[in-house]
mmCIF file of C-alpha atoms in Angstrom:
data_model
loop_
_atom_site.group_PDB
_atom_site.id
_atom_site.type_symbol
_atom_site.label_atom_id
_atom_site.label_comp_id
_atom_site.label_asym_id
_atom_site.label_seq_id
_atom_site.Cartn_x
_atom_site.Cartn_y
_atom_site.Cartn_z
ATOM 1 C CA MET O 1 -2.425 -4.105 -2.178
ATOM 2 C CA SER O 2 -3.635 -2.412 0.910
ATOM 3 C CA GLU O 3 -2.668 0.948 -0.709
ATOM 4 C CA LEU O 4 -5.243 0.085 -3.408
ATOM 5 C CA LEU O 5 -7.605 -1.822 -1.490
ATOM 6 C CA PRO O 6 -7.573 -0.791 2.246
ATOM 7 C CA ASN O 7 -10.459 -2.210 3.197
ATOM 8 C CA LEU O 8 -10.425 -5.400 1.382
ATOM 9 C CA GLU O 9 -10.758 -7.728 4.610
ATOM 10 C CA SER O 10 -13.544 -5.908 5.771
ATOM 11 C CA LEU O 11 -15.292 -6.476 2.430
ATOM 12 C CA ILE O 12 -14.373 -10.114 2.531
ATOM 13 C CA ASP O 13 -15.985 -10.436 6.035
ATOM 14 C CA GLU O 14 -19.137 -8.557 4.464
ATOM 15 C CA LEU O 15 -19.283 -11.069 1.254
ATOM 16 C CA SER O 16 -20.699 -14.122 3.316
ATOM 17 C CA GLY O 17 -24.124 -14.577 1.445
ATOM 18 C CA VAL O 18 -25.036 -17.619 -0.471
ATOM 19 C CA SER O 19 -26.411 -16.053 -3.400
ATOM 20 C CA ALA O 20 -24.609 -16.492 -6.669
ATOM 21 C CA GLY O 21 -23.786 -12.834 -6.942
ATOM 22 C CA MET O 22 -22.525 -12.574 -3.152
ATOM 23 C CA GLN O 23 -20.121 -15.682 -4.004
ATOM 24 C CA ASP O 24 -18.988 -14.469 -7.444
ATOM 25 C CA ALA O 25 -18.046 -11.026 -5.719
ATOM 26 C CA ARG O 26 -16.323 -12.695 -2.572
ATOM 27 C CA ARG O 27 -14.295 -14.832 -5.518
ATOM 28 C CA LEU O 28 -12.967 -11.643 -6.962
ATOM 29 C CA ALA O 29 -12.105 -10.085 -3.459
ATOM 30 C CA GLU O 30 -10.451 -13.164 -2.419
ATOM 31 C CA ALA O 31 -8.286 -13.305 -5.781
ATOM 32 C CA ALA O 32 -7.596 -9.584 -5.265
ATOM 33 C CA ARG O 33 -6.222 -10.150 -1.888
ATOM 34 C CA GLY O 34 -2.922 -11.732 -2.960
ATOM 35 C CA ALA O 35 -2.024 -8.875 -5.684
ATOM 36 C CA ALA O 36 1.291 -7.069 -4.806
ATOM 37 C CA SER O 37 0.600 -4.377 -7.778
ATOM 38 C CA GLU O 38 -2.177 -2.805 -10.162
ATOM 39 C CA GLU O 39 -0.779 -5.382 -12.719
ATOM 40 C CA ALA O 40 -1.052 -8.430 -10.661
ATOM 41 C CA LEU O 41 -4.725 -7.310 -9.499
ATOM 42 C CA ASP O 42 -5.643 -7.001 -13.303
ATOM 43 C CA GLN O 43 -4.263 -10.404 -13.595
ATOM 44 C CA ALA O 44 -5.850 -12.063 -10.900
ATOM 45 C CA LEU O 45 -9.393 -10.791 -11.697
ATOM 46 C CA ALA O 46 -8.656 -11.690 -15.216
ATOM 47 C CA ASN O 47 -7.576 -15.193 -14.242
ATOM 48 C CA VAL O 48 -11.075 -15.662 -12.436
ATOM 49 C CA VAL O 49 -13.215 -14.329 -15.150
ATOM 50 C CA GLU O 50 -11.240 -16.632 -17.723
ATOM 51 C CA GLU O 51 -12.042 -19.445 -15.287
ATOM 52 C CA TRP O 52 -15.741 -18.461 -15.412
ATOM 53 C CA ARG O 53 -15.947 -18.532 -18.895
ATOM 54 C CA ARG O 54 -14.809 -22.266 -19.351
ATOM 55 C CA VAL O 55 -17.465 -23.329 -16.878
#
C-alpha cells in the first residue's frame, strides 16, 4: 500500500483531534493501512462506510 499512500503513517499521526470529522478521517486512514491492493483499499473503505450506515 505504500505506493498508493506513501504518507499514510504521517497522516494518521496528524489525525489526532477529538472532533467527529477528525475521528472519521482517522478511522478511514487506519482502515486503509492494512490494504495491500487498490481493490483491498476500496473494500476496506466500503466496510467503514457500511459500518457508519448501520449506526
